[in-house]
mmCIF file of C-alpha atoms in Angstrom:
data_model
loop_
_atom_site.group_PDB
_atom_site.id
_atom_site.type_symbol
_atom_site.label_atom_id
_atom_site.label_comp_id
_atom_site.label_asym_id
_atom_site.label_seq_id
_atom_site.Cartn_x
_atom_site.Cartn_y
_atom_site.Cartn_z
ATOM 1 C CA UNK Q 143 -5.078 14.604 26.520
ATOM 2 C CA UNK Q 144 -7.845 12.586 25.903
ATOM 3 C CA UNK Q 145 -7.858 12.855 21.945
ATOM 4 C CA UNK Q 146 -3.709 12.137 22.216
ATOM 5 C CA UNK Q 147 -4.701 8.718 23.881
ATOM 6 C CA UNK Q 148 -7.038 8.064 21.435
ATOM 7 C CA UNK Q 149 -4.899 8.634 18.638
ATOM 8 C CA UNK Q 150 -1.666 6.772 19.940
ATOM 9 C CA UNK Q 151 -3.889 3.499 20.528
ATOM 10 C CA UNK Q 152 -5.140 4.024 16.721
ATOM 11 C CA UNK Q 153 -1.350 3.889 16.114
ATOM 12 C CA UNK Q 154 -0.587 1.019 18.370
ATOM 13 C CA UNK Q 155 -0.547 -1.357 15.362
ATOM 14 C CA UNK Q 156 2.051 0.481 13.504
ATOM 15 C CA UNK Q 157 4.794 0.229 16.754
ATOM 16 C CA UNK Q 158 3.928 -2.973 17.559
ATOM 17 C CA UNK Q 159 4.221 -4.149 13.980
ATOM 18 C CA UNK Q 160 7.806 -2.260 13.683
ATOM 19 C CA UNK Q 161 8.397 -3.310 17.078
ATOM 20 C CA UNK Q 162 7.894 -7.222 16.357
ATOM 21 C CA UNK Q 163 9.936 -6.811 13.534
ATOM 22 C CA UNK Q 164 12.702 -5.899 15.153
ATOM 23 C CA UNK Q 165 12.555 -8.104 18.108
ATOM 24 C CA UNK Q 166 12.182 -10.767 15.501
ATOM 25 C CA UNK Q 167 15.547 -10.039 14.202
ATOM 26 C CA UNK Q 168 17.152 -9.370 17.207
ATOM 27 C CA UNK Q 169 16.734 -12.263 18.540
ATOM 28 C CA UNK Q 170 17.232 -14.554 15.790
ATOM 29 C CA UNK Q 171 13.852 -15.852 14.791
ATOM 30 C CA UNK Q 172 13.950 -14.515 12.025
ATOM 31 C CA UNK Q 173 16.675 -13.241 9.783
ATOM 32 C CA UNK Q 174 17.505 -9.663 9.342
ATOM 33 C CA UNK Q 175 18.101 -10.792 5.671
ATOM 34 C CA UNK Q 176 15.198 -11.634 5.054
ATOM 35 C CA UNK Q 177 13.499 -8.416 5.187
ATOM 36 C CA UNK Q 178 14.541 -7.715 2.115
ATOM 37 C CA UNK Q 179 12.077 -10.437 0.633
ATOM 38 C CA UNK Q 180 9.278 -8.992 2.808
ATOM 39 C CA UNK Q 181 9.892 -5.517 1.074
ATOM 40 C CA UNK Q 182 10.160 -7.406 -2.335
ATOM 41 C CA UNK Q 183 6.761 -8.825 -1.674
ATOM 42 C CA UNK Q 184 5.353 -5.268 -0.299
ATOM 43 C CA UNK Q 185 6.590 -3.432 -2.865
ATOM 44 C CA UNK Q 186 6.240 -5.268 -5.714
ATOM 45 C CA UNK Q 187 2.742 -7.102 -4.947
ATOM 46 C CA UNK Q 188 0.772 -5.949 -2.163
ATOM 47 C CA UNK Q 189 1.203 -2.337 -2.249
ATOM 48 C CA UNK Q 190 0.509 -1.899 -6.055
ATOM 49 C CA UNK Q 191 -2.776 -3.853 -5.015
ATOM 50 C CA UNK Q 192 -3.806 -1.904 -2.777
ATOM 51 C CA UNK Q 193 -3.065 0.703 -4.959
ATOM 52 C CA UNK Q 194 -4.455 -0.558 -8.582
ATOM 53 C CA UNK Q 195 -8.101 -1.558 -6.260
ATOM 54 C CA UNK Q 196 -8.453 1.912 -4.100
ATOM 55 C CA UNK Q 197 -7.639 4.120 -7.461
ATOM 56 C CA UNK Q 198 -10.197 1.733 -9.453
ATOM 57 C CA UNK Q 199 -13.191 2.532 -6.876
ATOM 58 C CA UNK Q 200 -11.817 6.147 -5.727
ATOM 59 C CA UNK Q 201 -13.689 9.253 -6.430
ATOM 60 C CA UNK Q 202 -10.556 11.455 -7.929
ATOM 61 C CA UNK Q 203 -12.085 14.579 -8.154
ATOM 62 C CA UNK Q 204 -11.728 14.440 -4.209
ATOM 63 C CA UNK Q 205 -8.441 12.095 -4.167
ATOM 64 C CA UNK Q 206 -6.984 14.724 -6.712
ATOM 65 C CA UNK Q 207 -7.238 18.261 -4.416
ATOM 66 C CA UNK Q 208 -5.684 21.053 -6.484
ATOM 67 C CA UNK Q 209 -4.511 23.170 -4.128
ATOM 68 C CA UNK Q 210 -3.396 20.728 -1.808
ATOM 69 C CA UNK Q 211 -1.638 19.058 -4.335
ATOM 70 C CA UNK Q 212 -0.013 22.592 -4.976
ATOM 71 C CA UNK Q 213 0.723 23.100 -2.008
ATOM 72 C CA UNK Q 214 2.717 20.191 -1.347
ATOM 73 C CA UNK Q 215 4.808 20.549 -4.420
ATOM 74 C CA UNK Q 216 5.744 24.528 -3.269
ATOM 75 C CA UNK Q 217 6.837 22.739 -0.072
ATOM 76 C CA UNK Q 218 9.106 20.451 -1.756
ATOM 77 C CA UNK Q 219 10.502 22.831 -4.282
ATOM 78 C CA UNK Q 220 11.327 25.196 -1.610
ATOM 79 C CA UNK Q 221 12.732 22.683 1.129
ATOM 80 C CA UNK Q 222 14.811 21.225 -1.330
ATOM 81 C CA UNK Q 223 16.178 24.836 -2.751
ATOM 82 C CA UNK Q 224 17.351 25.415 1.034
ATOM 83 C CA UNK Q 225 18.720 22.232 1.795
ATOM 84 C CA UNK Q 226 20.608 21.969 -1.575
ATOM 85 C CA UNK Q 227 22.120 25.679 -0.571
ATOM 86 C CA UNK Q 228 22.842 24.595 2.564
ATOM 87 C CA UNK Q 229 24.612 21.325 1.701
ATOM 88 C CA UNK Q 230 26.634 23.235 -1.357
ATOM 89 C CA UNK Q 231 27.413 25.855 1.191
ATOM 90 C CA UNK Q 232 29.195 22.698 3.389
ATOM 91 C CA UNK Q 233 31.150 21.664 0.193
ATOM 92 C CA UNK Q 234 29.157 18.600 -0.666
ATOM 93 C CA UNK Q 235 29.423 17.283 -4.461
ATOM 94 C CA UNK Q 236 26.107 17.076 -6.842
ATOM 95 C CA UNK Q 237 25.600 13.480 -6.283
ATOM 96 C CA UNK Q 238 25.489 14.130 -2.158
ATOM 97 C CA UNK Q 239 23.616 17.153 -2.197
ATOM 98 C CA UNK Q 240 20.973 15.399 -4.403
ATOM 99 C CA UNK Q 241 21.001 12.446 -2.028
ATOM 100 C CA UNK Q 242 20.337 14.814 1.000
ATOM 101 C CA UNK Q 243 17.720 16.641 -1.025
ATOM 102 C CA UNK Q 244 15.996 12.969 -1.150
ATOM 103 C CA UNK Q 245 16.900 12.645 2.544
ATOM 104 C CA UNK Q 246 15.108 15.912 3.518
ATOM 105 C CA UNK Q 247 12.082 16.140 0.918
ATOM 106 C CA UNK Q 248 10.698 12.902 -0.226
ATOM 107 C CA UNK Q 249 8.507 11.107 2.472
ATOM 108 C CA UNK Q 250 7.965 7.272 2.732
ATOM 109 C CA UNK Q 251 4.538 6.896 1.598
ATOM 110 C CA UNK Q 252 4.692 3.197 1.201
ATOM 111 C CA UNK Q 253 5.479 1.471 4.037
ATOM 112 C CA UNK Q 254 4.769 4.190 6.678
ATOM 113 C CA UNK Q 255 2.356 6.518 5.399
ATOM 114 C CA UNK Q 256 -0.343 4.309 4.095
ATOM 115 C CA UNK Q 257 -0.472 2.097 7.191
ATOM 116 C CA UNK Q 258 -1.193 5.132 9.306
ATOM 117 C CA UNK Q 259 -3.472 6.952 7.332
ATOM 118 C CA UNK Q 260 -5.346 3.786 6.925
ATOM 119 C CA UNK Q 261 -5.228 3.190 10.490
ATOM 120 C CA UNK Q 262 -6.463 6.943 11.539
ATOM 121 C CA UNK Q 263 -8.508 7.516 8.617
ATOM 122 C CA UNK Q 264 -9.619 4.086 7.141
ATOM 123 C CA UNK Q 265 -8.566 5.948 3.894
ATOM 124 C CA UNK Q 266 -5.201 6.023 2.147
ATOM 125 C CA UNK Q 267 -6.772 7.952 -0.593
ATOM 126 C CA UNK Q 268 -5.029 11.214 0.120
ATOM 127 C CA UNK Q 269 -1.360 9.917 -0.673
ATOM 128 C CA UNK Q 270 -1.987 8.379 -4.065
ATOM 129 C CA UNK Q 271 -1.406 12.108 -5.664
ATOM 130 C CA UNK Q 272 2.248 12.638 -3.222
ATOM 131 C CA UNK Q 273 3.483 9.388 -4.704
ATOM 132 C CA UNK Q 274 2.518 9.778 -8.190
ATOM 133 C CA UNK Q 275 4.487 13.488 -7.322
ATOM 134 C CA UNK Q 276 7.493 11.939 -5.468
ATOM 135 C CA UNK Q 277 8.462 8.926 -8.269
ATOM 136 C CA UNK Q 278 7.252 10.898 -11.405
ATOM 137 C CA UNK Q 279 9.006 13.975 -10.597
ATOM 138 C CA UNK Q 280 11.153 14.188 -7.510
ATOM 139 C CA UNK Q 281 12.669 10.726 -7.982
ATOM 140 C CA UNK Q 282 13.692 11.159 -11.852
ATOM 141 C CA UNK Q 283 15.109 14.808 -10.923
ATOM 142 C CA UNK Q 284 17.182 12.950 -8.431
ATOM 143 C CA UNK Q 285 18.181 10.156 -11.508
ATOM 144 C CA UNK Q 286 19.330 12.795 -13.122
ATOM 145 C CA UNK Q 287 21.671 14.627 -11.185
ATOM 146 C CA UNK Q 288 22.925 11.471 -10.170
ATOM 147 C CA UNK Q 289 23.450 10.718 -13.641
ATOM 148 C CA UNK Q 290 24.926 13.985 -14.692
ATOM 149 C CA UNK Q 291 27.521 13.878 -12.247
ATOM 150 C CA UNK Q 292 28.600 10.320 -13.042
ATOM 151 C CA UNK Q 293 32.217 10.596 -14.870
ATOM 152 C CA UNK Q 294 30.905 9.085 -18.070
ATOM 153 C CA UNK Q 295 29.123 12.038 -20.876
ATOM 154 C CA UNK Q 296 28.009 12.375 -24.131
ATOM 155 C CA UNK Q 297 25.201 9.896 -25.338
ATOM 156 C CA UNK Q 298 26.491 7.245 -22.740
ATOM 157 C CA UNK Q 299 25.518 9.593 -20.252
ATOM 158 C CA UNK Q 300 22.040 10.566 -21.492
ATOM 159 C CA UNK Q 301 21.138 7.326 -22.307
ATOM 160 C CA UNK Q 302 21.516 6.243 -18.712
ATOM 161 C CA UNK Q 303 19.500 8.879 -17.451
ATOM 162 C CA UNK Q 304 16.857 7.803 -19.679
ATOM 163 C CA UNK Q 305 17.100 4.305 -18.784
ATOM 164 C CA UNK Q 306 16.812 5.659 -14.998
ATOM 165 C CA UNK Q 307 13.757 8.063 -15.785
ATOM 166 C CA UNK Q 308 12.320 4.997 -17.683
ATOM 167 C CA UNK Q 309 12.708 2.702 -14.843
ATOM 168 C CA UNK Q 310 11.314 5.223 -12.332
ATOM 169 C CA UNK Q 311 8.154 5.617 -14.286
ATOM 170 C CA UNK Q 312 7.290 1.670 -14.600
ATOM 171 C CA UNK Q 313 7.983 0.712 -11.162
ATOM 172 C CA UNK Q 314 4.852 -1.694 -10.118
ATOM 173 C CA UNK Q 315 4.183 1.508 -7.475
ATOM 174 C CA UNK Q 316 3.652 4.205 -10.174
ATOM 175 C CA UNK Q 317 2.586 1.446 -12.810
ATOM 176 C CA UNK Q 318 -0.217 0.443 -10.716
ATOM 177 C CA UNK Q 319 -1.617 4.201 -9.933
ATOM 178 C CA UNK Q 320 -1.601 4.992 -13.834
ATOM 179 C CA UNK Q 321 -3.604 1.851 -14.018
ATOM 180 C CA UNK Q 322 -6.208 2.291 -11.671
ATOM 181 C CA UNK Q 323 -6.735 5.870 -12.709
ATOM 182 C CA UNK Q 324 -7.117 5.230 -16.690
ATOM 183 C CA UNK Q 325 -9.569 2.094 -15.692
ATOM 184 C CA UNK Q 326 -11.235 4.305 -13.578
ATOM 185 C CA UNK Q 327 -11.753 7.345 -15.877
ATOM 186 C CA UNK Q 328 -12.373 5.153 -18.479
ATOM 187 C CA UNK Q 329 -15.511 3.255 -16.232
ATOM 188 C CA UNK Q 330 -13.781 0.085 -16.908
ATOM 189 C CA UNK Q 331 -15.357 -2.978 -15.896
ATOM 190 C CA UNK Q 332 -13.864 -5.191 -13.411
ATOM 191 C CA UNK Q 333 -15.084 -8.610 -12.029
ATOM 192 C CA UNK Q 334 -15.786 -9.176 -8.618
ATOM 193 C CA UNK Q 335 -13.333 -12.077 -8.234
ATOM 194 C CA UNK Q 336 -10.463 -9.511 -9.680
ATOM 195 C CA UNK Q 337 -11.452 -6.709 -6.651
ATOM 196 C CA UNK Q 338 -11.479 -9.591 -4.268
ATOM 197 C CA UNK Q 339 -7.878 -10.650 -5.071
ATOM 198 C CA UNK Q 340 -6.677 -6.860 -5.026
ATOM 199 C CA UNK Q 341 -8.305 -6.636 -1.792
ATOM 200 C CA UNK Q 342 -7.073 -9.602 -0.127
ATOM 201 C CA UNK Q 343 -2.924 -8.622 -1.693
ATOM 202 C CA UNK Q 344 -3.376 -5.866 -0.704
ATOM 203 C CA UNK Q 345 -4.530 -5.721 2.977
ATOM 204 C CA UNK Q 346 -1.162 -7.343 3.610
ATOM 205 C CA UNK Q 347 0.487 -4.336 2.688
ATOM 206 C CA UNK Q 348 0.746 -2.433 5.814
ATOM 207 C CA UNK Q 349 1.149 -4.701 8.567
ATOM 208 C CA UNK Q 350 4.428 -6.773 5.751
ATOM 209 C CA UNK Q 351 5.868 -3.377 5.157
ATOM 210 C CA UNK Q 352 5.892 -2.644 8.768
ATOM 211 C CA UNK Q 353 7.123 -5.681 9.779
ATOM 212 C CA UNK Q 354 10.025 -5.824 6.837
ATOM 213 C CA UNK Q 355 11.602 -2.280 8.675
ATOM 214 C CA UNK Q 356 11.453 -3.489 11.908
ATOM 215 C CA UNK Q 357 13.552 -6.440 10.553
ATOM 216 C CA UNK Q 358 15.670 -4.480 9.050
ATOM 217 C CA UNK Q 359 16.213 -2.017 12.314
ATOM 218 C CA UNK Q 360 17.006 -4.928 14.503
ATOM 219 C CA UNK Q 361 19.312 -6.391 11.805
ATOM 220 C CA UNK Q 362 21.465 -3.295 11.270
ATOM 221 C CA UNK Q 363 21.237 -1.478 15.173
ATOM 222 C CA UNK Q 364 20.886 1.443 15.569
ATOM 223 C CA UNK Q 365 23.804 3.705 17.041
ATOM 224 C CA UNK Q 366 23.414 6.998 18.673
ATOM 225 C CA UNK Q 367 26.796 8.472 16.783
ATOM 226 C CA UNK Q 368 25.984 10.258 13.477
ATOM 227 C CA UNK Q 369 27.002 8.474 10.525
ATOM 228 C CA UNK Q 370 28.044 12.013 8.789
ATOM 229 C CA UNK Q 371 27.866 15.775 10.404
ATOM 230 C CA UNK Q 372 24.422 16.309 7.972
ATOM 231 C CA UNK Q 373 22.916 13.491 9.829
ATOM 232 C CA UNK Q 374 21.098 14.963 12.426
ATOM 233 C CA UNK Q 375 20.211 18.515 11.041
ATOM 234 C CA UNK Q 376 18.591 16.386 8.047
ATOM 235 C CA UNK Q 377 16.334 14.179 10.068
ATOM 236 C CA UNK Q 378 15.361 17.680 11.867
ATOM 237 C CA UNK Q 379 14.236 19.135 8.357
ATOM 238 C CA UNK Q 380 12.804 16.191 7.665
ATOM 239 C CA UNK Q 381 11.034 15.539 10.591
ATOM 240 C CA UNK Q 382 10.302 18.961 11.985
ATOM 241 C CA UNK Q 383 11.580 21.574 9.486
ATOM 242 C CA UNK Q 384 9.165 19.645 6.512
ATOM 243 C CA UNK Q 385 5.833 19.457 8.177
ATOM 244 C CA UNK Q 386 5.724 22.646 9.492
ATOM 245 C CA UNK Q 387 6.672 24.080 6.230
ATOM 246 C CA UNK Q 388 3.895 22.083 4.534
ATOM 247 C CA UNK Q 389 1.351 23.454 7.182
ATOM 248 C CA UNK Q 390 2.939 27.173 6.870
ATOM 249 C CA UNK Q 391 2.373 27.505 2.893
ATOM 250 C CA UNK Q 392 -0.739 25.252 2.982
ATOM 251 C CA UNK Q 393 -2.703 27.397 6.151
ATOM 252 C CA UNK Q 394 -1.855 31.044 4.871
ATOM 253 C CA UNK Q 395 -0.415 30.540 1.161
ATOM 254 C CA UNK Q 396 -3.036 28.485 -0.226
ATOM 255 C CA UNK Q 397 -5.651 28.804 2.978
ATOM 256 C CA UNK Q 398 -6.528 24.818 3.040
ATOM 257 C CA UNK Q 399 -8.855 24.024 5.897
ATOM 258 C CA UNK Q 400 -10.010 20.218 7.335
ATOM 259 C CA UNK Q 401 -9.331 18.028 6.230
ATOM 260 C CA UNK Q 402 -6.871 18.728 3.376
ATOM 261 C CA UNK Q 403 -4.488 20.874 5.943
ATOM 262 C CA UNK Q 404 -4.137 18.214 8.602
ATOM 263 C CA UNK Q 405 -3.870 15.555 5.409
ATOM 264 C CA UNK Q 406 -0.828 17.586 3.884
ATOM 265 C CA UNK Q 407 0.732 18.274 7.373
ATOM 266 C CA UNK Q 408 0.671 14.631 8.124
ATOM 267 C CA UNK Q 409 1.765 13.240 4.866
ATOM 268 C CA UNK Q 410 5.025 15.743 4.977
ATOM 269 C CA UNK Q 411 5.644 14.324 8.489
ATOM 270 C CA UNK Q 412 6.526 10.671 7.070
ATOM 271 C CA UNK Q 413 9.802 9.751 7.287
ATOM 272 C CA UNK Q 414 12.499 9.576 4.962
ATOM 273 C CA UNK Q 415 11.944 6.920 2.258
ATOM 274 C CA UNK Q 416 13.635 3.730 2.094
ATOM 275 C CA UNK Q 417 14.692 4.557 -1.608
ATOM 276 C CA UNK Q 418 17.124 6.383 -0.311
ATOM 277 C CA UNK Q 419 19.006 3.692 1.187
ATOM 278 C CA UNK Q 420 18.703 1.886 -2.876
ATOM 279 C CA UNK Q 421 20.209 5.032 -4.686
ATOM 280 C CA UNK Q 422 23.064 5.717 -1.953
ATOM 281 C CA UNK Q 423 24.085 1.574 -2.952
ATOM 282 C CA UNK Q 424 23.422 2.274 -6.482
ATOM 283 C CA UNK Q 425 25.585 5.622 -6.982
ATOM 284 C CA UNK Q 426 28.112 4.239 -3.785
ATOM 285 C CA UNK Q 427 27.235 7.331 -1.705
ATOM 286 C CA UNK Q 428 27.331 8.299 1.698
ATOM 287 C CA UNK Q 429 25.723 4.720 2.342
ATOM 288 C CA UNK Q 430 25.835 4.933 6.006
ATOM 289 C CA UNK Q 431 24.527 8.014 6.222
ATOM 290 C CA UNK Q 432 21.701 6.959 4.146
ATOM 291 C CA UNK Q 433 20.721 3.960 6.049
ATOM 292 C CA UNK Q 434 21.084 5.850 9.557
ATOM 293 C CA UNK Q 435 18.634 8.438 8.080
ATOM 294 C CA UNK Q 436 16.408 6.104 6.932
ATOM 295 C CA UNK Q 437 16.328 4.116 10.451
ATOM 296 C CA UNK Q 438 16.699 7.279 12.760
ATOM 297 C CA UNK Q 439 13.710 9.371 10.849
ATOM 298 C CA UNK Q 440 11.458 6.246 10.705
ATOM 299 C CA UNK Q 441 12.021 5.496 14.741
ATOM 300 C CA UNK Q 442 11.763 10.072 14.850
ATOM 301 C CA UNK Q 443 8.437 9.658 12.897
ATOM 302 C CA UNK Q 444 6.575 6.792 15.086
ATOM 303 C CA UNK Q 445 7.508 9.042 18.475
ATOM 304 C CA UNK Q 446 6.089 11.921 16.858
ATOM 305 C CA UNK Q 447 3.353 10.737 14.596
ATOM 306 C CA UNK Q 448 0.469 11.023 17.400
ATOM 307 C CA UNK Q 449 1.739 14.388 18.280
ATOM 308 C CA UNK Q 450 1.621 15.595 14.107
ATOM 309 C CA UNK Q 451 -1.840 13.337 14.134
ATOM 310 C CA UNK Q 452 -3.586 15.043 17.015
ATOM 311 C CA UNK Q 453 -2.646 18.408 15.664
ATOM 312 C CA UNK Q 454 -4.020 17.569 11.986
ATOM 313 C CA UNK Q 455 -7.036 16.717 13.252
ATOM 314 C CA UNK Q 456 -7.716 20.154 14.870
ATOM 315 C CA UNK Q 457 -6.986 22.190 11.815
#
């Protein structure tokens, strides 16, 4: 009980950052439109800081864990094979079932899961290889089936899945990680004044990012009704269903011990990513059911994250 205590007043800055957010918007101080500008900022400037610095300065031989690494990507392969044969089996097209794959299998490293490791472990270190995973391969798998199924083929067609891969791979997010692992390989010099200025962008990361989907909760309400009948069986996979596959294949497939089994089982307990919300608006589907995943996994998550954090800590 004591070590649960602990570990929810680690994680009192992440709910009352969220929290703030969405009283903000609820009562009118601030805009729920605006949010979107406080992403823009996080995701395009802060978090790539943070990102380009800790890579630059990171030992990656330890950042870099093989066989957790591996064991994460099993997870993913094989929650996403059962949720795309589950979704088929309800008579969902390609574009939803990829959508729902997203829903169920990619995490939200960004905004949620750096905060909180950074908060419980002082060290976001262990996510850099799960987002590097999720936008270099999950995200341009999901381009592409959304692509395929689109009505227009031949060349047209493959030349906007490339376009898609394309602008996966240079997001600021990935660009940054690419960056800060060839400087560092590479023993690149870097002046002070440049690590000061990704240090100071990017300590704003968390607590902006935080802030931005509390905004964005108490801007859009949340309602208990599902927004589709997938909605609440996904959150449980994604929630529940994810993390405890992640600890399953990690503990007796590829026998990780602490702290690299409590790091996956954590990291596969984030919530649904807000991405997901982008490519429902970009391929116009199942938009509410995106954004009530999005909302309902993230509020999920922050109930259960001392719960999943006390338990990684004792594996």
């Amino acid at each position: 009980m004591s070590s649960l205590i602990v570990t929810i007043g680690k994680l009192a800055p992440v709910a009352f950052l969220f929290a703030a957010g969405a009283l903000f918007a609820r009562r009118g101080i601030i805009g729920g439109e605006v949010s979107k500008a406080f992403s823009e900022f996080a995701f395009r400037l802060a978090i790539p800081a943070y990102l380009l610095g800790s890579l630059y300065v990171a030992d990656l031989r330890r950042v870099f864990n093989v066989p957790a690494l591996a064991a994460y990507t099993c997870t993913a392969i094989i929650a996403a094979a059962a949720v795309a044969v589950i979704a088929r089996m309800r008579g969902r097209t390609t574009r939803e079932i990829a959508l729902r794959i997203m829903a169920a299998c990619q995490v939200n490293t960004a905004y949620i899961a750096i905060p909180v490791f950074g908060l419980l472990f002082g060290d976001a270190s262990p996510i850099f290889p799960v987002i590097l995973l999720q936008v270099c391969v999950l995200t341009t798998i999901v381009i592409a089936i959304m692509e395929s199924a689109s009505r227009d083929s031949g060349d047209q067609g493959r030349t906007i899945v490339r376009q898609g891969i394309r602008a996966a791979l240079t997001t600021p997010l990935v660009l940054s990680c690419w960056v800060g692992i060839a400087a560092n390989l590479a023993n690149v010099p870097a002046p002070q004044w440049l690590l000061d200025c990704l240090s100071m962008a990017g300590a704003a990361a968390a607590p902006v990012a935080l802030f931005a989907l509390g905004l964005h909760l108490g801007a859009t309400g949340l309602r208990l009704h599902a927004a589709d009948p997938d909605e609440y069986w996904l959150i449980a996979c994604k929630c529940v269903g994810f993390p405890l596959l992640a600890f399953t294949l990690a503990h007796f497939v590829f026998h990780l011990s602490h702290p690299w089994l409590g790091y996956v089982v954590l990291i596969a307990a984030m919530p649904s990513p807000q991405n997901l919300f982008i490519f429902a608006q970009t391929y116009d589907t199942d938009i509410d059911l995106a954004a009530s995943i999005v909302v309902k996994s993230t509020i999920v998550t922050l109930m259960l994250l001392p719960l999943w954090a006390v338990a990684s800590a004792r594996m």
